[in-house]
Every structure is written in C-alpha cells, then in structure tokens.
Short mmCIF file of C-alpha atoms in Angstrom, two decimals:
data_model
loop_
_atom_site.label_atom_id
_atom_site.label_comp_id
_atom_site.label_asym_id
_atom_site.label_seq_id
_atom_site.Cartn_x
_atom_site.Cartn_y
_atom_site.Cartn_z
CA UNK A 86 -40.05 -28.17 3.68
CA UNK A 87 -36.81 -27.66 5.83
CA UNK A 88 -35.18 -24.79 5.68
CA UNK A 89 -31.91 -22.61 5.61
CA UNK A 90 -30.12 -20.09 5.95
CA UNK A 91 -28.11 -18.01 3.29
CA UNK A 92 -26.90 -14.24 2.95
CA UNK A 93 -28.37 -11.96 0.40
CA UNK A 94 -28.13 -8.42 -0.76
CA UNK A 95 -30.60 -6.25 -3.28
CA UNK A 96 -28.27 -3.31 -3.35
CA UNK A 97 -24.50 -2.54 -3.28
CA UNK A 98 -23.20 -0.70 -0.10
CA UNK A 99 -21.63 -1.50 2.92
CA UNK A 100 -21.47 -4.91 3.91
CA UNK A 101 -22.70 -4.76 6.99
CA UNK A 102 -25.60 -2.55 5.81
CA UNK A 103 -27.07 -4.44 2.40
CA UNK A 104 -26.00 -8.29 3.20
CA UNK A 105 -28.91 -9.80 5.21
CA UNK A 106 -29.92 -13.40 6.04
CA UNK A 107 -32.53 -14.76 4.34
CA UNK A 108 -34.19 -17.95 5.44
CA UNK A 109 -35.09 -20.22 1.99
CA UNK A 110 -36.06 -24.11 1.31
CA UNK A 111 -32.86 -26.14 1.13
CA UNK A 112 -31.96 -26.71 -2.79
CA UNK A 113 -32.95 -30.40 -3.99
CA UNK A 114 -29.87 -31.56 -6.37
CA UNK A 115 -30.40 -32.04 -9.48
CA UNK A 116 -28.99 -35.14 -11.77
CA UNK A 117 -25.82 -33.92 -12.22
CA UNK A 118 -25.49 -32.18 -8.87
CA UNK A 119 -25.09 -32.93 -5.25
CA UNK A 120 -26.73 -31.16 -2.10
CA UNK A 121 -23.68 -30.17 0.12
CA UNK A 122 -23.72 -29.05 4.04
CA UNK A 123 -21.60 -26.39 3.78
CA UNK A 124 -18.90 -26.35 6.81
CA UNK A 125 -17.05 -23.80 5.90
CA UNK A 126 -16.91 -20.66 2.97
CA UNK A 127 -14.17 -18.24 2.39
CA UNK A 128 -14.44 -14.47 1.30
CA UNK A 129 -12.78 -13.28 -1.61
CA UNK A 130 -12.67 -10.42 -4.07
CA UNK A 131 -15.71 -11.61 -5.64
CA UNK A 132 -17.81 -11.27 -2.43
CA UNK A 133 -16.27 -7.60 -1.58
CA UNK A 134 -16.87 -6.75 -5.28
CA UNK A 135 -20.24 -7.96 -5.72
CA UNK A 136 -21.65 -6.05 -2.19
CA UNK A 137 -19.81 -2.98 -2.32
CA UNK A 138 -20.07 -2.63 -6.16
CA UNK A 139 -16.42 -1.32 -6.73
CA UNK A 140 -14.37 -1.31 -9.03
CA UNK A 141 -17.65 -0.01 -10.66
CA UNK A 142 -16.18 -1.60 -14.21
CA UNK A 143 -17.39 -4.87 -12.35
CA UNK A 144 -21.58 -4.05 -12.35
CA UNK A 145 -21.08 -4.51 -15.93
CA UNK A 146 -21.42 -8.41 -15.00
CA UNK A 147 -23.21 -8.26 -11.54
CA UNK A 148 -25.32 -5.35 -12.85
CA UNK A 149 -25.36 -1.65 -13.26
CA UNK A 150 -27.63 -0.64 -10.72
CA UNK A 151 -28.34 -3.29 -8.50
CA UNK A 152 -27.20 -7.10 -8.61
CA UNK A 153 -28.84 -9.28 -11.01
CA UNK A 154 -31.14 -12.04 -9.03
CA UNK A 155 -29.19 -14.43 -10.05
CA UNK A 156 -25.86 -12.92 -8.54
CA UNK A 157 -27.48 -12.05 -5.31
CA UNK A 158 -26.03 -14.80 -3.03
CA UNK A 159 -22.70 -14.09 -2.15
CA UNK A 160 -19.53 -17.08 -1.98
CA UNK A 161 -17.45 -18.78 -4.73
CA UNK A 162 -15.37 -21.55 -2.21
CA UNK A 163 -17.07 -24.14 -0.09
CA UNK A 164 -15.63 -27.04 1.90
CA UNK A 165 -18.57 -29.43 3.78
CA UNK A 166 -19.79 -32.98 3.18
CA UNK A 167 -22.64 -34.37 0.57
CA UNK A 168 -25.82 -35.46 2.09
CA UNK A 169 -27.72 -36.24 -1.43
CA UNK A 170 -26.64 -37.34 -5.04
CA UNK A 171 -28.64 -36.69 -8.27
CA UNK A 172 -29.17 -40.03 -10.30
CA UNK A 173 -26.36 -38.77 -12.58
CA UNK A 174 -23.50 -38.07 -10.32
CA UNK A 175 -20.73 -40.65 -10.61
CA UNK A 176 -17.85 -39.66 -8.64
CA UNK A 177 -18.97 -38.35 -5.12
CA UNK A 178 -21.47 -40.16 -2.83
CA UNK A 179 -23.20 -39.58 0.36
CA UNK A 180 -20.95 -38.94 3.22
CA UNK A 181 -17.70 -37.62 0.94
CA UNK A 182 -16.03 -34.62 2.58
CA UNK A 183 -15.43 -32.16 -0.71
CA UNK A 184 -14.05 -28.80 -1.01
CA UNK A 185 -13.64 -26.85 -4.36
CA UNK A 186 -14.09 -23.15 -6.26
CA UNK A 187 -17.76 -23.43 -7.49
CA UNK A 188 -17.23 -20.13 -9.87
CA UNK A 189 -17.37 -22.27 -12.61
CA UNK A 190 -21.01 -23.89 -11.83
CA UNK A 191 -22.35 -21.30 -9.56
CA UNK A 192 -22.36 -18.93 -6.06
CA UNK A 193 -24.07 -19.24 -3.12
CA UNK A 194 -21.79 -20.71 -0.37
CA UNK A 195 -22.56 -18.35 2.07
CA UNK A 196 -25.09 -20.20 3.44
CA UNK A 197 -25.96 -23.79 5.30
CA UNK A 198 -26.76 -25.60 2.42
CA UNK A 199 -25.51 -25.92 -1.32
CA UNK A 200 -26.60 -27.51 -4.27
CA UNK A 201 -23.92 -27.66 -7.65
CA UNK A 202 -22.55 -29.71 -10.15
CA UNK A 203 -20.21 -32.44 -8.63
CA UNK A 204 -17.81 -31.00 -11.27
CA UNK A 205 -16.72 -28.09 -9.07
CA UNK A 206 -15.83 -30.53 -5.87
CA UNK A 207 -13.44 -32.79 -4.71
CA UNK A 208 -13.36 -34.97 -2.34
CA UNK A 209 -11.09 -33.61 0.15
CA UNK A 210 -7.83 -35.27 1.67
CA UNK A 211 -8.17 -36.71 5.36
CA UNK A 212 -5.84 -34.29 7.16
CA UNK A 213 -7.48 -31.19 5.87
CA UNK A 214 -10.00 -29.65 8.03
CA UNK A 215 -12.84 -27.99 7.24
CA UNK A 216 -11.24 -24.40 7.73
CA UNK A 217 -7.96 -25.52 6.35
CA UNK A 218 -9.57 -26.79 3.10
CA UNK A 219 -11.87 -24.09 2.30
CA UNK A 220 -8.62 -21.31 2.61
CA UNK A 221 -6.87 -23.33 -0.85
CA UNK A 222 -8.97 -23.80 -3.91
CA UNK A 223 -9.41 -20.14 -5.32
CA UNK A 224 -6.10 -18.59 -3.83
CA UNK A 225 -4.05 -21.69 -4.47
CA UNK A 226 -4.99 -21.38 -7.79
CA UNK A 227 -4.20 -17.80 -8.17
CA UNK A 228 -0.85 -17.97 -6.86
CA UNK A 229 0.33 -21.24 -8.76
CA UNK A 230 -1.10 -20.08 -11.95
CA UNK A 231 0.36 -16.89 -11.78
CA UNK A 232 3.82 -17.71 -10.28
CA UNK A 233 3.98 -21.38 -12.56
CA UNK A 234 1.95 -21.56 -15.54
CA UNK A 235 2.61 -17.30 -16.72
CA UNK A 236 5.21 -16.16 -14.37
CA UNK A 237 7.35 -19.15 -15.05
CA UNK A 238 9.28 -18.84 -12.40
CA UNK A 239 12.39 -20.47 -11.89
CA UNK A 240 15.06 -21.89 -8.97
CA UNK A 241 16.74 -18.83 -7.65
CA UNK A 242 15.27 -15.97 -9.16
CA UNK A 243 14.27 -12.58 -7.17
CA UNK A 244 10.15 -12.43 -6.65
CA UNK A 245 7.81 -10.25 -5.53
CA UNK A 246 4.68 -10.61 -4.31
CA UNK A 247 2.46 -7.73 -3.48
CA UNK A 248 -0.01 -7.96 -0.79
CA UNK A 249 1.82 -10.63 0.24
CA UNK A 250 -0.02 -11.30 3.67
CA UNK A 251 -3.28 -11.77 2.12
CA UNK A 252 -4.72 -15.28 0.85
CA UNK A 253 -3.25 -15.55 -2.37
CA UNK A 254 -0.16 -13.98 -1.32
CA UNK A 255 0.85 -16.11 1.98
CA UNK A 256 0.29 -18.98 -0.81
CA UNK A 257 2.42 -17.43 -2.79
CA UNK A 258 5.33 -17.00 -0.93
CA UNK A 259 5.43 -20.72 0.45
CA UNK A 260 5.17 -21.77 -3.36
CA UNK A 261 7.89 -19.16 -4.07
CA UNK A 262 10.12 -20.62 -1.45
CA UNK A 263 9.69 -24.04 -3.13
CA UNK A 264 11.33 -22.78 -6.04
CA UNK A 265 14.40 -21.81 -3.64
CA UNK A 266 13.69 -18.21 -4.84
CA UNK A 267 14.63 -15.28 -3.04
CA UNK A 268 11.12 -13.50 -2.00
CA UNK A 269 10.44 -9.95 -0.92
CA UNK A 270 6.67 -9.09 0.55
CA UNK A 271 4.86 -6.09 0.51
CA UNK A 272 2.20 -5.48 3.04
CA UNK A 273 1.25 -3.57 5.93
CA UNK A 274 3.90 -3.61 8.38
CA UNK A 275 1.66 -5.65 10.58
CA UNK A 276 1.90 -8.27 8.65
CA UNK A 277 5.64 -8.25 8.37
CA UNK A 278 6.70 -11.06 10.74
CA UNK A 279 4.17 -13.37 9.59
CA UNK A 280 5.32 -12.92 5.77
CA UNK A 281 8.88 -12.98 6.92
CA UNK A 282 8.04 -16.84 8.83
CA UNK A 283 5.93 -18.07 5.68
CA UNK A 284 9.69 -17.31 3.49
CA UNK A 285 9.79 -13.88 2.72
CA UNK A 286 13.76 -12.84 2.79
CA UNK A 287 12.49 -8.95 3.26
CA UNK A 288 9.18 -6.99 3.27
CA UNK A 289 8.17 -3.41 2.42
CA UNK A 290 5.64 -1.78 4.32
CA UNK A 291 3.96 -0.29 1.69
CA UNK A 292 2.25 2.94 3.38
CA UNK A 293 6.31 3.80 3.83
CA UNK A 294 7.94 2.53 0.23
CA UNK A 295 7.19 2.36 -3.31
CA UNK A 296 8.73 -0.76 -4.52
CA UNK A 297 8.84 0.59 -8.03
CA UNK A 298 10.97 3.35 -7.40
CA UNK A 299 13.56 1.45 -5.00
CA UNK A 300 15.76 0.65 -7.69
CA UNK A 301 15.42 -2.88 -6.98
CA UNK A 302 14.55 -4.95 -9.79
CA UNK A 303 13.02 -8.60 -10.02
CA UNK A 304 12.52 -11.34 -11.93
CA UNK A 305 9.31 -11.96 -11.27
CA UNK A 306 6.15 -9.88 -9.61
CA UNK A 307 3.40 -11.47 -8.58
CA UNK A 308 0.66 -8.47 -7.62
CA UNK A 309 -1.99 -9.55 -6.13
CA UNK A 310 -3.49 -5.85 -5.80
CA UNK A 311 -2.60 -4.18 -9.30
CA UNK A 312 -3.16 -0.46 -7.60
CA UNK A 313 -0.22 1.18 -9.88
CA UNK A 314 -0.22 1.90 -13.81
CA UNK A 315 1.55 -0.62 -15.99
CA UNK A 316 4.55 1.65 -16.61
CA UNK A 317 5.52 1.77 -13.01
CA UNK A 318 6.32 -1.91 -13.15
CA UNK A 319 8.92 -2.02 -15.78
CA UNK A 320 11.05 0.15 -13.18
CA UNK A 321 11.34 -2.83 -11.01
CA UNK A 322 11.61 -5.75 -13.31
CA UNK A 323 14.97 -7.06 -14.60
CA UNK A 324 15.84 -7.67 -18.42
CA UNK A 325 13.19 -10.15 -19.62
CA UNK A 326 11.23 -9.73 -16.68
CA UNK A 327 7.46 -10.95 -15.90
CA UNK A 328 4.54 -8.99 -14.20
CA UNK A 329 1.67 -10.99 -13.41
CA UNK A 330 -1.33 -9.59 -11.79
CA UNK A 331 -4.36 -11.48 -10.53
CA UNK A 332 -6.67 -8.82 -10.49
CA UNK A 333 -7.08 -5.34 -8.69
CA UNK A 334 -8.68 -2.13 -10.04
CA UNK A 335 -10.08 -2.11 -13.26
CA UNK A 336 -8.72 1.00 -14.99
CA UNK A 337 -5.21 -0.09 -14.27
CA UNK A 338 -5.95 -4.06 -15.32
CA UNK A 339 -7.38 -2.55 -19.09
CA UNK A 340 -4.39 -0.21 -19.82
CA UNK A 341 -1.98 -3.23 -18.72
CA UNK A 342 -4.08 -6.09 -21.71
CA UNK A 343 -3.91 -2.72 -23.86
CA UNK A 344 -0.01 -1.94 -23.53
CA UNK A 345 1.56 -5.50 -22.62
CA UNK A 346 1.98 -6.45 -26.33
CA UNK A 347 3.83 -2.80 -26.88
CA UNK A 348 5.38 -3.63 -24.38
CA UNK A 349 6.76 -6.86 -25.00
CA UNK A 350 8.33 -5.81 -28.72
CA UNK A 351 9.88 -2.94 -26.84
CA UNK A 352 11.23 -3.14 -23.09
CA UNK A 353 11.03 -7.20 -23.84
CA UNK A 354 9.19 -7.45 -20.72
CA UNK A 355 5.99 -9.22 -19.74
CA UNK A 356 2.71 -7.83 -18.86
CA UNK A 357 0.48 -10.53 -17.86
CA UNK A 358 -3.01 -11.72 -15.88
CA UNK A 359 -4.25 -14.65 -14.23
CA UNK A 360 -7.22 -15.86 -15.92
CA UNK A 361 -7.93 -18.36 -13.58
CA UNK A 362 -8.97 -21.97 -14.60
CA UNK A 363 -10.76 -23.09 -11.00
CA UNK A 364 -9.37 -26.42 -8.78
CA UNK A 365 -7.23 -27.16 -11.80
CA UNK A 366 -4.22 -26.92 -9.02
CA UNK A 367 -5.61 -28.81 -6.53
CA UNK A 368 -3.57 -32.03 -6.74
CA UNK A 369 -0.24 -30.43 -6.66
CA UNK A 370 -1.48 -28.00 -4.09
CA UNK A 371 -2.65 -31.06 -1.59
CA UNK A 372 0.96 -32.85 -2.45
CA UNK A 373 2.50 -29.60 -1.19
CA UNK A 374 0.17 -29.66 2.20
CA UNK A 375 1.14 -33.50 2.47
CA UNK A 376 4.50 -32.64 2.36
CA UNK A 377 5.14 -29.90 4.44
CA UNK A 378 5.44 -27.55 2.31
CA UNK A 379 2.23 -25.10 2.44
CA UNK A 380 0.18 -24.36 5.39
CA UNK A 381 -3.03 -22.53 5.24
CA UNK A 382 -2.79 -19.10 7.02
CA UNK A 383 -6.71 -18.86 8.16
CA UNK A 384 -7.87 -15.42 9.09
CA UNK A 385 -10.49 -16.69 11.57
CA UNK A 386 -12.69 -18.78 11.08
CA UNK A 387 -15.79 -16.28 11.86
CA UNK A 388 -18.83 -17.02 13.12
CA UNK A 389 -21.61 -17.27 9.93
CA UNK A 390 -23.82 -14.40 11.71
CA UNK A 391 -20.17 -12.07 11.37
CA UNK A 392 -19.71 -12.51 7.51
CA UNK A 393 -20.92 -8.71 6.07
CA UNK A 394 -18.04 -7.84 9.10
CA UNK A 395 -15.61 -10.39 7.39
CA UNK A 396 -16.33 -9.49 4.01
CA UNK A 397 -15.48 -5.63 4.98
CA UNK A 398 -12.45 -6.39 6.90
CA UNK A 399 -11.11 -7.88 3.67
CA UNK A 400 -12.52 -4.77 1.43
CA UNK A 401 -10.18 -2.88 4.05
CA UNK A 402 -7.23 -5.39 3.42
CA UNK A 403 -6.93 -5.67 7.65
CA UNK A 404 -6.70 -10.02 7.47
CA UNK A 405 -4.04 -12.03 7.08
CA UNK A 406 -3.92 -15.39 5.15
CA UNK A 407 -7.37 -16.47 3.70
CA UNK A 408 -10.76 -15.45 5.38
CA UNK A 409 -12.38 -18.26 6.40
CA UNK A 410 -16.05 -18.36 7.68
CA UNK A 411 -18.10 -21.50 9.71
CA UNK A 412 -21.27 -22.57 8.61
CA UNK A 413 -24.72 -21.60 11.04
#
C-alpha cells in the first residue's frame, strides 16, 4: 500500500516535544467521501488546544489525561485537490481544487493525504491559491459570524477587535471596514502598522493599555482572545452595546453564558459567543476576495516538517494573519 505522512501526538505538552510524524496507509474514501491531496493546512486554536492541553476545561472533549485516539491527528482547515470519489459523491470530481473547515466531518489535515465527507469542501475559486484559500474558511467564519450574524454591526459604528493581528482578527477588520465603521485594534505593538494598513483607524498595544479602562466606549467588540472577566467589558461598551467573543479561556467564556442574560435585563447590554456554523460564509467571503475587499494575511506558509514550531508560535500569539502550513 502507498503511504503518508501525518502528525500525531499521545500526550499533551509542548508542541515541538509530543507532535511527531507518523508514516500510515493513505485513507481509501468512502461513498460519501473523497480522498484529498492536501496542499495546504492552517493552525488554529483547536490544534494549540488539543497538543498543549490548555485551557484544561477543553480535555473534557479531547480527554482528561491524554487525547482520545480518535482526536490524535491534529488540523480542522484543508485546501488541496481530489484524486478519488466514493460512488456516492455528487458534487466534486477528480481533479476539483476544494478548500473548506472539516470540523464538522472530521480532523486530520495535518498530513499529505485526507479522506472526508465532500460535505465539508468546496470547490475553490480560480484566483485563490493554495495558501490563500486555506487562511479563510474557519477565521472567515469567525469574524463574519461574530461581527454580522450576533454583533450586528452596522455603517458607522465604533468596533473593536481584540487580537486584531491574528487570523480572525485581520479578517475582521477588513469586514469591519466594509461596514464604513470606525475600527480600533488591539495587539502587540508589532503588529500595529499592519492592523493600521488592513483599516484599523487606531491600535492599542495591549502589554501598555487596558482598553476597558480607557474610557472609550464602543459599539461593538469583537474579542477574539476573551482573557478579561465579563464585567470588564461593560466599561467599554456604549448604551445597547454588543460583546462578542469567539472563544479564549474557559473560566472567563462560562461566567460570560452564566451572566449575559443578567446582564441584558440590567446594563441592556449584550454578552455573546460565536458558535460557529463551518463554511456557511464562504460565498460572501469569496465575493469579498473577488472584489477587493479582503486579502488573506498568511503567516508563512511553513514548511510541513516545521508545524509543532508553527503550532507554538501561535500558542505564543507571535504570527500575524492566519498560519498557514504546505503539504510534505
């Protein structure tokens, strides 16, 4: 049989120390699937979460101890090209370039070779590369469901967007800046002029501000790292205000679901989270690209042999834009 390559890990740690490669037999589809050369994966919390084991709140899905076989193959975006159909795929064929989130069907794109249901791809437009493609489905997804579909944003109005020069939030503020709004980052101060070209009208290095105890207040906050408790929020949101976070340690993500309610009868403010419904975007997100509106800000692309390296660098929030890894 031919073989592949794929990372693995039997035990949270460092990156670099538990992920190794393991050589397998490439995956044959089945009926409803389609074998996929992978081009290109992306790293996301998922991947950080699932080798370091932190937030530990999270091993009550990948395990308490150790990951559960069947979560032991890290990568949940994929962008490469179908070399076989199962006799009950319908929409993709042999040849199709396809990108998509596979969280809904399955992980595993760390590696040469992937086998899922055609359900979590699609085909891919023309002037997307490889790199390019792989950098939108999950973070795309994140930022327009948080900033559209629960943050409800609106032409004009003040946003945030906290850790604004990662993947989700360099998506962000280009989406943002569709709506005409005016957008303050917050980020490392490295990150600052890159933010400020993407739309951002002003960013805060964090390490030097609190943006909750400014005094500035905002329509809308899109946090894409939910390190503060839910209280400190309502200093910096305006009358009616929404908070939406996509995620970010667990302690302060269960006392936001538990007060946001409260909250809402009483400040009239909104406490929200991104649950995220994958590739559902992906149309309006490609019309964007097509139009000149979004660009994908690629950290990298890194070599496949450098991804336990990739997936720490994003653990330690040092990237910029989406980090994006080449197949072996």
């Amino acid at each position: 049989m031919v073989k592949m390559k794929t990372f693995y890990l039997e035990h949270y740690g460092d990156p670099e120390e538990v992920l190794q490669i393991q050589t397998v037999e490439i995956p044959e589809p089945s009926a409803n699937e389609v074998l996929l050369k992978v081009k290109a994966s992306s790293i996301n919390d998922y991947d950080w979460a699932l080798t370091s084991g932190t937030p530990f709140a999270y091993r009550l899905f990948f395990g308490l101890f150790k990951p559960r076989k069947k979560m032991r193959h890290p990568g949940m975006e994929v962008a490469g090209i179908v070399e076989k159909v199962g006799a009950d795929v319908k929409n993709l064929q042999i040849g199709d370039r396809v990108y998509g989130d596979t969280s809904d069907h399955g992980f595993g794109s760390l590696a040469e070779y992937m086998s899922l249901n055609e359900k979590a791809l699609r085909k891919m437009p023309d002037e997307l590369s490889f790199t390019e493609g792989v950098a939108l489905p999950h973070a795309s997804a994140l930022a327009m469901q948080g900033l559209k579909d629960l943050g409800q944003i609106k032409k004009g109005e003040k946003v945030l967007i906290n850790g604004g020069g990662g993947g989700v939030g360099m998506l962000g503020i280009q989406i943002a800046k569709t709506y005409e709004a005016e957008i303050t980052g917050v980020d490392s101060g490295q990150k600052r002029d890159r933010m400020i070209e993407m739309g951002c009208k002003k960013v805060i290095d964090y390490r030097k501000e609190d943006f909750t105890c400014s005094g500035e207040k905002f329509d809308l906050i899109l946090d894409c790292r939910t390190s503060r408790w839910p209280l400190a929020h309502l200093r910096a949101l305006k009358p009616k205000g929404r908070y939406v976070s996509i995620g970010g340690q667990s302690g302060k993500l269960i006392a936001m679901l538990l007060l946001s309610g409260l909250i809402k009868l009483i400040a009239k403010k909104k406490l929200l989270m991104v649950a995220v419904k994958a590739n559902k975007d992906l149309p309006e997100i490609e019309q964007l690209h097509a139009d000149g509106k979004l660009k994908c800000e690629i950290d990298g692309p890194y070599p496949f042999e450098k991804t336990p390296w990739a997936i720490k660098r994003f653990g330690k929030a040092e990237h910029t834009g989406k980090v994006v890894i080449r197949s072996a």
